[in-house]
Amino acid sequence: MVMKYFTFICILAFLVVPQVASAHPETGLLPDAIAETEYKIVLEINPKDIATRTKLGMVLYRKNKLKEAEQQIVEALRSAPQDFDAHDVMGLIRLKEKKLSEAIAWFQKAIAIKSEDTMVHHSLGLAFEQTGQYREAEASYRRGLEVNDRLLRKGTNREKEKERRNTLLSALQGVQSRLKTSRGGI
């Protein structure tokens, strides 16, 4: 009885407290297994909650349940065809499935909707890098760093953006090293 009451309070709090949907939706402090269950419950109550559906898609992606993740994202896009997060997560799904040209297309659609997101540029760079398009990957990482710089100057998500900057710098160094190696080997 106490557990049912606690679950009800958690769900009620989740529904009442405004949720911010960000790029690469995160579950916060909840472990993915719990987040998956709670998001499914929320969607039973409110099936049109696109932000929660996209977060569920991200959790399923992280749990390697790619077909289920895809189903959630397709449903989100059916209701909100211009949802940045849904396009971004679909790109991540395709990237993990090694459907690289599809991943690139999804990330490019996401960027067309909202270009001021650091990690979507990183993800696009990864997809380009995996296809051997190192120049395009380098350009994507550089654009991500430009976005990152603007966000840091604004003070937006300062700690996360500092981490993202390091991720982008590392990726940029890696692709530049590959470019040097490929030029040296020719």
Tab-separated table of N, CA, C and O in Angstrom, residues 29-133:
chain	number	residue	atom	x	y	z
A	29	LEU	N	17.993	11.727	-12.362
A	29	LEU	CA	18.561	10.865	-11.336
A	29	LEU	C	17.990	9.452	-11.345
A	29	LEU	O	18.464	8.600	-10.612
A	30	LEU	N	16.976	9.215	-12.163
A	30	LEU	CA	16.345	7.894	-12.181
A	30	LEU	C	17.172	6.895	-12.985
A	30	LEU	O	17.613	7.199	-14.081
A	31	PRO	N	17.348	5.692	-12.449
A	31	PRO	CA	17.958	4.630	-13.265
A	31	PRO	C	17.041	4.340	-14.456
A	31	PRO	O	15.818	4.494	-14.361
A	32	ASP	N	17.613	3.924	-15.570
A	32	ASP	CA	16.827	3.718	-16.783
A	32	ASP	C	15.654	2.761	-16.598
A	32	ASP	O	14.582	2.980	-17.151
A	33	ALA	N	15.838	1.698	-15.828
A	33	ALA	CA	14.746	0.728	-15.635
A	33	ALA	C	13.537	1.383	-14.960
A	33	ALA	O	12.389	1.157	-15.357
A	34	ILE	N	13.803	2.215	-13.971
A	34	ILE	CA	12.716	2.909	-13.271
A	34	ILE	C	12.122	3.975	-14.176
A	34	ILE	O	10.901	4.126	-14.263
A	35	ALA	N	12.988	4.723	-14.867
A	35	ALA	CA	12.504	5.764	-15.774
A	35	ALA	C	11.605	5.159	-16.845
A	35	ALA	O	10.548	5.713	-17.163
A	36	GLU	N	12.013	4.016	-17.394
A	36	GLU	CA	11.206	3.364	-18.425
A	36	GLU	C	9.802	3.072	-17.904
A	36	GLU	O	8.805	3.387	-18.557
A	37	THR	N	9.722	2.503	-16.720
A	37	THR	CA	8.422	2.170	-16.137
A	37	THR	C	7.598	3.429	-15.888
A	37	THR	O	6.416	3.489	-16.243
A	38	GLU	N	8.215	4.431	-15.297
A	38	GLU	CA	7.462	5.648	-14.979
A	38	GLU	C	7.021	6.385	-16.236
A	38	GLU	O	5.902	6.888	-16.292
A	39	TYR	N	7.872	6.441	-17.250
A	39	TYR	CA	7.477	7.106	-18.494
A	39	TYR	C	6.310	6.373	-19.151
A	39	TYR	O	5.409	7.002	-19.701
A	40	LYS	N	6.324	5.042	-19.097
A	40	LYS	CA	5.223	4.268	-19.672
A	40	LYS	C	3.924	4.541	-18.923
A	40	LYS	O	2.858	4.648	-19.544
A	41	ILE	N	4.013	4.674	-17.626
A	41	ILE	CA	2.814	4.986	-16.830
A	41	ILE	C	2.295	6.372	-17.199
A	41	ILE	O	1.092	6.557	-17.401
A	42	VAL	N	3.188	7.337	-17.296
A	42	VAL	CA	2.788	8.702	-17.661
A	42	VAL	C	2.121	8.698	-19.031
A	42	VAL	O	1.105	9.368	-19.245
A	43	LEU	N	2.667	7.916	-19.962
A	43	LEU	CA	2.094	7.874	-21.308
A	43	LEU	C	0.746	7.163	-21.346
A	43	LEU	O	-0.075	7.456	-22.218
A	44	GLU	N	0.512	6.251	-20.409
A	44	GLU	CA	-0.818	5.651	-20.313
A	44	GLU	C	-1.835	6.704	-19.915
A	44	GLU	O	-2.955	6.712	-20.395
A	45	ILE	N	-1.418	7.605	-19.037
A	45	ILE	CA	-2.296	8.673	-18.568
A	45	ILE	C	-2.441	9.757	-19.635
A	45	ILE	O	-3.530	10.261	-19.875
A	46	ASN	N	-1.319	10.112	-20.278
A	46	ASN	CA	-1.313	11.179	-21.269
A	46	ASN	C	-0.509	10.742	-22.501
A	46	ASN	O	0.664	11.077	-22.621
A	47	PRO	N	-1.135	10.016	-23.418
A	47	PRO	CA	-0.410	9.487	-24.575
A	47	PRO	C	0.136	10.560	-25.525
A	47	PRO	O	0.983	10.279	-26.355
A	48	LYS	N	-0.324	11.784	-25.401
A	48	LYS	CA	0.125	12.859	-26.292
A	48	LYS	C	1.301	13.648	-25.716
A	48	LYS	O	1.694	14.663	-26.288
A	49	ASP	N	1.867	13.188	-24.623
A	49	ASP	CA	3.002	13.869	-23.990
A	49	ASP	C	4.273	13.548	-24.796
A	49	ASP	O	4.939	12.546	-24.559
A	50	ILE	N	4.583	14.422	-25.735
A	50	ILE	CA	5.697	14.194	-26.662
A	50	ILE	C	7.043	14.172	-25.930
A	50	ILE	O	7.904	13.343	-26.232
A	51	ALA	N	7.227	15.078	-24.982
A	51	ALA	CA	8.503	15.134	-24.257
A	51	ALA	C	8.757	13.822	-23.517
A	51	ALA	O	9.869	13.275	-23.569
A	52	THR	N	7.744	13.287	-22.854
A	52	THR	CA	7.898	12.024	-22.133
A	52	THR	C	8.109	10.869	-23.113
A	52	THR	O	8.942	9.988	-22.883
A	53	ARG	N	7.392	10.879	-24.224
A	53	ARG	CA	7.547	9.815	-25.227
A	53	ARG	C	8.975	9.816	-25.776
A	53	ARG	O	9.598	8.769	-25.962
A	54	THR	N	9.514	11.014	-26.017
A	54	THR	CA	10.883	11.114	-26.532
A	54	THR	C	11.884	10.674	-25.473
A	54	THR	O	12.868	9.995	-25.783
A	55	LYS	N	11.644	11.038	-24.223
A	55	LYS	CA	12.527	10.581	-23.145
A	55	LYS	C	12.486	9.065	-23.030
A	55	LYS	O	13.520	8.429	-22.815
A	56	LEU	N	11.300	8.478	-23.176
A	56	LEU	CA	11.185	7.016	-23.159
A	56	LEU	C	11.981	6.425	-24.318
A	56	LEU	O	12.699	5.436	-24.143
A	57	GLY	N	11.889	7.037	-25.491
A	57	GLY	CA	12.675	6.578	-26.634
A	57	GLY	C	14.161	6.609	-26.330
A	57	GLY	O	14.899	5.676	-26.673
A	58	MET	N	14.615	7.643	-25.645
A	58	MET	CA	16.034	7.760	-25.296
A	58	MET	C	16.446	6.685	-24.291
A	58	MET	O	17.509	6.081	-24.415
A	59	VAL	N	15.595	6.428	-23.311
A	59	VAL	CA	15.878	5.378	-22.330
A	59	VAL	C	15.964	4.024	-23.037
A	59	VAL	O	16.893	3.248	-22.795
A	60	LEU	N	15.018	3.751	-23.912
A	60	LEU	CA	15.020	2.477	-24.643
A	60	LEU	C	16.252	2.367	-25.533
A	60	LEU	O	16.846	1.290	-25.647
A	61	TYR	N	16.662	3.468	-26.136
A	61	TYR	CA	17.899	3.496	-26.938
A	61	TYR	C	19.096	3.114	-26.071
A	61	TYR	O	19.911	2.282	-26.452
A	62	ARG	N	19.183	3.727	-24.887
A	62	ARG	CA	20.310	3.429	-23.995
A	62	ARG	C	20.283	1.983	-23.520
A	62	ARG	O	21.333	1.399	-23.255
A	63	LYS	N	19.086	1.409	-23.409
A	63	LYS	CA	18.956	0.008	-22.987
A	63	LYS	C	19.109	-0.946	-24.175
A	63	LYS	O	18.927	-2.141	-24.031
A	64	ASN	N	19.425	-0.410	-25.335
A	64	ASN	CA	19.627	-1.190	-26.551
A	64	ASN	C	18.346	-1.856	-27.049
A	64	ASN	O	18.397	-2.854	-27.764
A	65	LYS	N	17.219	-1.308	-26.697
A	65	LYS	CA	15.928	-1.773	-27.206
A	65	LYS	C	15.573	-0.871	-28.388
A	65	LYS	O	14.665	-0.042	-28.323
A	66	LEU	N	16.325	-1.038	-29.465
A	66	LEU	CA	16.273	-0.078	-30.563
A	66	LEU	C	14.941	-0.076	-31.308
A	66	LEU	O	14.466	0.985	-31.723
A	67	LYS	N	14.324	-1.230	-31.492
A	67	LYS	CA	13.024	-1.275	-32.194
A	67	LYS	C	11.948	-0.572	-31.368
A	67	LYS	O	11.145	0.188	-31.909
A	68	GLU	N	11.952	-0.815	-30.061
A	68	GLU	CA	10.982	-0.138	-29.192
A	68	GLU	C	11.241	1.361	-29.163
A	68	GLU	O	10.303	2.164	-29.172
A	69	ALA	N	12.512	1.734	-29.113
A	69	ALA	CA	12.872	3.154	-29.115
A	69	ALA	C	12.371	3.807	-30.395
A	69	ALA	O	11.774	4.893	-30.373
A	70	GLU	N	12.611	3.137	-31.513
A	70	GLU	CA	12.158	3.664	-32.808
A	70	GLU	C	10.642	3.852	-32.822
A	70	GLU	O	10.136	4.872	-33.302
A	71	GLN	N	9.904	2.880	-32.276
A	71	GLN	CA	8.440	2.989	-32.243
A	71	GLN	C	7.997	4.232	-31.472
A	71	GLN	O	7.087	4.944	-31.902
A	72	GLN	N	8.647	4.491	-30.344
A	72	GLN	CA	8.293	5.669	-29.548
A	72	GLN	C	8.596	6.963	-30.305
A	72	GLN	O	7.801	7.910	-30.292
A	73	ILE	N	9.727	6.998	-30.971
A	73	ILE	CA	10.120	8.207	-31.690
A	73	ILE	C	9.232	8.431	-32.913
A	73	ILE	O	8.823	9.566	-33.198
A	74	VAL	N	8.886	7.362	-33.617
A	74	VAL	CA	7.976	7.487	-34.758
A	74	VAL	C	6.640	8.056	-34.290
A	74	VAL	O	6.064	8.941	-34.930
A	75	GLU	N	6.157	7.561	-33.163
A	75	GLU	CA	4.894	8.062	-32.606
A	75	GLU	C	5.021	9.544	-32.219
A	75	GLU	O	4.111	10.337	-32.474
A	76	ALA	N	6.135	9.917	-31.633
A	76	ALA	CA	6.353	11.324	-31.270
A	76	ALA	C	6.360	12.198	-32.520
A	76	ALA	O	5.743	13.271	-32.553
A	77	LEU	N	7.046	11.736	-33.560
A	77	LEU	CA	7.130	12.516	-34.804
A	77	LEU	C	5.793	12.592	-35.528
A	77	LEU	O	5.517	13.576	-36.223
A	78	ARG	N	4.976	11.567	-35.353
A	78	ARG	CA	3.638	11.593	-35.953
A	78	ARG	C	2.838	12.761	-35.360
A	78	ARG	O	2.125	13.453	-36.084
A	79	SER	N	2.993	12.996	-34.067
A	79	SER	CA	2.267	14.083	-33.399
A	79	SER	C	2.977	15.423	-33.520
A	79	SER	O	2.333	16.466	-33.530
A	80	ALA	N	4.310	15.392	-33.573
A	80	ALA	CA	5.094	16.634	-33.607
A	80	ALA	C	6.233	16.481	-34.613
A	80	ALA	O	7.375	16.209	-34.234
A	81	PRO	N	5.929	16.645	-35.909
A	81	PRO	CA	6.932	16.381	-36.944
A	81	PRO	C	8.154	17.303	-36.905
A	81	PRO	O	9.164	16.989	-37.523
A	82	GLN	N	8.081	18.394	-36.179
A	82	GLN	CA	9.221	19.318	-36.089
A	82	GLN	C	9.889	19.271	-34.716
A	82	GLN	O	10.574	20.214	-34.323
A	83	ASP	N	9.722	18.168	-34.003
A	83	ASP	CA	10.322	18.050	-32.674
A	83	ASP	C	11.819	17.745	-32.794
A	83	ASP	O	12.206	16.693	-33.309
A	84	PHE	N	12.629	18.675	-32.331
A	84	PHE	CA	14.085	18.537	-32.416
A	84	PHE	C	14.567	17.265	-31.724
A	84	PHE	O	15.341	16.491	-32.291
A	85	ASP	N	14.137	17.068	-30.485
A	85	ASP	CA	14.627	15.930	-29.705
A	85	ASP	C	14.304	14.599	-30.380
A	85	ASP	O	15.132	13.688	-30.393
A	86	ALA	N	13.122	14.486	-30.952
A	86	ALA	CA	12.745	13.239	-31.623
A	86	ALA	C	13.653	12.979	-32.828
A	86	ALA	O	14.103	11.843	-33.037
A	87	HIS	N	13.944	14.012	-33.614
A	87	HIS	CA	14.861	13.843	-34.748
A	87	HIS	C	16.251	13.437	-34.256
A	87	HIS	O	16.898	12.561	-34.834
A	88	ASP	N	16.692	14.081	-33.203
A	88	ASP	CA	18.016	13.802	-32.643
A	88	ASP	C	18.110	12.357	-32.151
A	88	ASP	O	19.059	11.640	-32.472
A	89	VAL	N	17.108	11.909	-31.403
A	89	VAL	CA	17.121	10.535	-30.880
A	89	VAL	C	17.038	9.524	-32.016
A	89	VAL	O	17.725	8.498	-31.991
A	90	MET	N	16.252	9.820	-33.046
A	90	MET	CA	16.185	8.896	-34.188
A	90	MET	C	17.562	8.805	-34.856
A	90	MET	O	17.982	7.719	-35.268
A	91	GLY	N	18.270	9.907	-34.929
A	91	GLY	CA	19.634	9.876	-35.458
A	91	GLY	C	20.536	8.988	-34.621
A	91	GLY	O	21.343	8.212	-35.149
A	92	LEU	N	20.406	9.092	-33.295
A	92	LEU	CA	21.210	8.251	-32.402
A	92	LEU	C	20.893	6.767	-32.590
A	92	LEU	O	21.788	5.926	-32.579
A	93	ILE	N	19.607	6.480	-32.763
A	93	ILE	CA	19.198	5.086	-33.000
A	93	ILE	C	19.846	4.570	-34.282
A	93	ILE	O	20.434	3.486	-34.313
A	94	ARG	N	19.742	5.351	-35.349
A	94	ARG	CA	20.318	4.937	-36.634
A	94	ARG	C	21.841	4.812	-36.547
A	94	ARG	O	22.425	3.910	-37.146
A	95	LEU	N	22.467	5.691	-35.794
A	95	LEU	CA	23.917	5.623	-35.610
A	95	LEU	C	24.294	4.313	-34.925
A	95	LEU	O	25.214	3.617	-35.360
A	96	LYS	N	23.560	3.945	-33.887
A	96	LYS	CA	23.845	2.702	-33.171
A	96	LYS	C	23.580	1.483	-34.049
A	96	LYS	O	24.256	0.466	-33.932
A	97	GLU	N	22.612	1.594	-34.944
A	97	GLU	CA	22.308	0.495	-35.867
A	97	GLU	C	23.293	0.442	-37.040
A	97	GLU	O	23.202	-0.449	-37.871
A	98	LYS	N	24.208	1.403	-37.091
A	98	LYS	CA	25.190	1.521	-38.180
A	98	LYS	C	24.524	1.835	-39.517
A	98	LYS	O	25.064	1.532	-40.576
A	99	LYS	N	23.359	2.451	-39.480
A	99	LYS	CA	22.688	2.952	-40.688
A	99	LYS	C	23.118	4.411	-40.825
A	99	LYS	O	22.378	5.337	-40.513
A	100	LEU	N	24.355	4.572	-41.263
A	100	LEU	CA	25.030	5.865	-41.161
A	100	LEU	C	24.438	6.949	-42.052
A	100	LEU	O	24.318	8.100	-41.619
A	101	SER	N	24.049	6.618	-43.269
A	101	SER	CA	23.470	7.659	-44.126
A	101	SER	C	22.135	8.135	-43.550
A	101	SER	O	21.812	9.326	-43.613
A	102	GLU	N	21.367	7.219	-42.977
A	102	GLU	CA	20.110	7.609	-42.324
A	102	GLU	C	20.388	8.456	-41.087
A	102	GLU	O	19.691	9.445	-40.835
A	103	ALA	N	21.397	8.076	-40.318
A	103	ALA	CA	21.758	8.857	-39.124
A	103	ALA	C	22.127	10.282	-39.526
A	103	ALA	O	21.655	11.247	-38.907
A	104	ILE	N	22.932	10.410	-40.562
A	104	ILE	CA	23.339	11.737	-41.030
A	104	ILE	C	22.111	12.560	-41.408
A	104	ILE	O	21.986	13.726	-41.015
A	105	ALA	N	21.191	11.949	-42.138
A	105	ALA	CA	19.980	12.664	-42.553
A	105	ALA	C	19.153	13.121	-41.343
A	105	ALA	O	18.664	14.257	-41.309
A	106	TRP	N	19.012	12.257	-40.334
A	106	TRP	CA	18.240	12.630	-39.143
A	106	TRP	C	18.917	13.753	-38.371
A	106	TRP	O	18.257	14.695	-37.917
A	107	PHE	N	20.241	13.687	-38.217
A	107	PHE	CA	20.941	14.757	-37.508
A	107	PHE	C	20.847	16.076	-38.276
A	107	PHE	O	20.684	17.134	-37.678
A	108	GLN	N	20.938	16.008	-39.595
A	108	GLN	CA	20.815	17.230	-40.398
A	108	GLN	C	19.422	17.836	-40.272
A	108	GLN	O	19.281	19.057	-40.203
A	109	LYS	N	18.387	16.981	-40.203
A	109	LYS	CA	17.022	17.489	-39.981
A	109	LYS	C	16.923	18.151	-38.611
A	109	LYS	O	16.306	19.207	-38.467
A	110	ALA	N	17.519	17.517	-37.603
A	110	ALA	CA	17.489	18.083	-36.257
A	110	ALA	C	18.165	19.456	-36.240
A	110	ALA	O	17.648	20.413	-35.647
A	111	ILE	N	19.310	19.566	-36.902
A	111	ILE	CA	20.044	20.833	-36.947
A	111	ILE	C	19.237	21.895	-37.693
A	111	ILE	O	19.249	23.070	-37.315
A	112	ALA	N	18.510	21.489	-38.726
A	112	ALA	CA	17.666	22.444	-39.449
A	112	ALA	C	16.564	22.999	-38.538
A	112	ALA	O	16.155	24.153	-38.682
A	113	ILE	N	16.128	22.199	-37.593
A	113	ILE	CA	15.095	22.633	-36.651
A	113	ILE	C	15.698	23.510	-35.557
A	113	ILE	O	15.144	24.540	-35.188
A	114	LYS	N	16.856	23.096	-35.046
A	114	LYS	CA	17.503	23.816	-33.937
A	114	LYS	C	19.006	23.599	-34.041
A	114	LYS	O	19.508	22.534	-33.680
A	115	SER	N	19.704	24.607	-34.496
A	115	SER	CA	21.150	24.458	-34.695
A	115	SER	C	21.957	24.750	-33.430
A	115	SER	O	23.128	24.406	-33.359
A	116	GLU	N	21.334	25.363	-32.443
A	116	GLU	CA	22.066	25.751	-31.232
A	116	GLU	C	22.051	24.638	-30.185
A	116	GLU	O	21.579	24.826	-29.063
A	117	ASP	N	22.551	23.491	-30.575
A	117	ASP	CA	22.692	22.355	-29.673
A	117	ASP	C	24.063	21.741	-29.924
A	117	ASP	O	24.370	21.346	-31.052
A	118	THR	N	24.864	21.691	-28.905
A	118	THR	CA	26.242	21.226	-29.041
A	118	THR	C	26.323	19.768	-29.491
A	118	THR	O	27.038	19.436	-30.433
A	119	MET	N	25.590	18.902	-28.834
A	119	MET	CA	25.781	17.475	-29.040
A	119	MET	C	25.232	16.946	-30.361
A	119	MET	O	25.713	15.936	-30.864
A	120	VAL	N	24.257	17.611	-30.953
A	120	VAL	CA	23.779	17.130	-32.244
A	120	VAL	C	24.877	17.292	-33.296
A	120	VAL	O	25.017	16.454	-34.194
A	121	HIS	N	25.686	18.340	-33.162
A	121	HIS	CA	26.815	18.518	-34.084
A	121	HIS	C	27.871	17.429	-33.843
A	121	HIS	O	28.478	16.922	-34.791
A	122	HIS	N	28.067	17.075	-32.573
A	122	HIS	CA	28.994	15.988	-32.240
A	122	HIS	C	28.509	14.670	-32.851
A	122	HIS	O	29.270	13.934	-33.472
A	123	SER	N	27.222	14.391	-32.685
A	123	SER	CA	26.657	13.145	-33.221
A	123	SER	C	26.771	13.100	-34.741
A	123	SER	O	27.119	12.054	-35.311
A	124	LEU	N	26.496	14.227	-35.394
A	124	LEU	CA	26.641	14.287	-36.846
A	124	LEU	C	28.095	14.040	-37.229
A	124	LEU	O	28.378	13.290	-38.180
A	125	GLY	N	29.016	14.618	-36.484
A	125	GLY	CA	30.441	14.390	-36.738
A	125	GLY	C	30.810	12.922	-36.608
A	125	GLY	O	31.560	12.381	-37.434
A	126	LEU	N	30.289	12.263	-35.586
A	126	LEU	CA	30.558	10.820	-35.410
A	126	LEU	C	30.064	10.023	-36.606
A	126	LEU	O	30.759	9.120	-37.080
A	127	ALA	N	28.870	10.352	-37.071
A	127	ALA	CA	28.315	9.632	-38.219
A	127	ALA	C	29.187	9.852	-39.455
A	127	ALA	O	29.495	8.899	-40.187
A	128	PHE	N	29.590	11.101	-39.690
A	128	PHE	CA	30.473	11.379	-40.823
A	128	PHE	C	31.796	10.627	-40.677
A	128	PHE	O	32.301	10.039	-41.634
A	129	GLU	N	32.328	10.639	-39.466
A	129	GLU	CA	33.615	9.976	-39.225
A	129	GLU	C	33.516	8.479	-39.512
A	129	GLU	O	34.410	7.894	-40.126
A	130	GLN	N	32.418	7.868	-39.094
A	130	GLN	CA	32.251	6.432	-39.314
A	130	GLN	C	32.066	6.079	-40.780
A	130	GLN	O	32.280	4.933	-41.177
A	131	THR	N	31.674	7.052	-41.601
A	131	THR	CA	31.563	6.801	-43.044
A	131	THR	C	32.859	7.158	-43.763
A	131	THR	O	32.938	7.030	-44.994
A	132	GLY	N	33.864	7.622	-43.015
A	132	GLY	CA	35.135	7.996	-43.622
A	132	GLY	C	35.148	9.401	-44.195
A	132	GLY	O	36.097	9.798	-44.861
A	133	GLN	N	34.111	10.168	-43.918
A	133	GLN	CA	34.026	11.559	-44.384
A	133	GLN	C	34.646	12.473	-43.326
A	133	GLN	O	33.954	13.180	-42.611
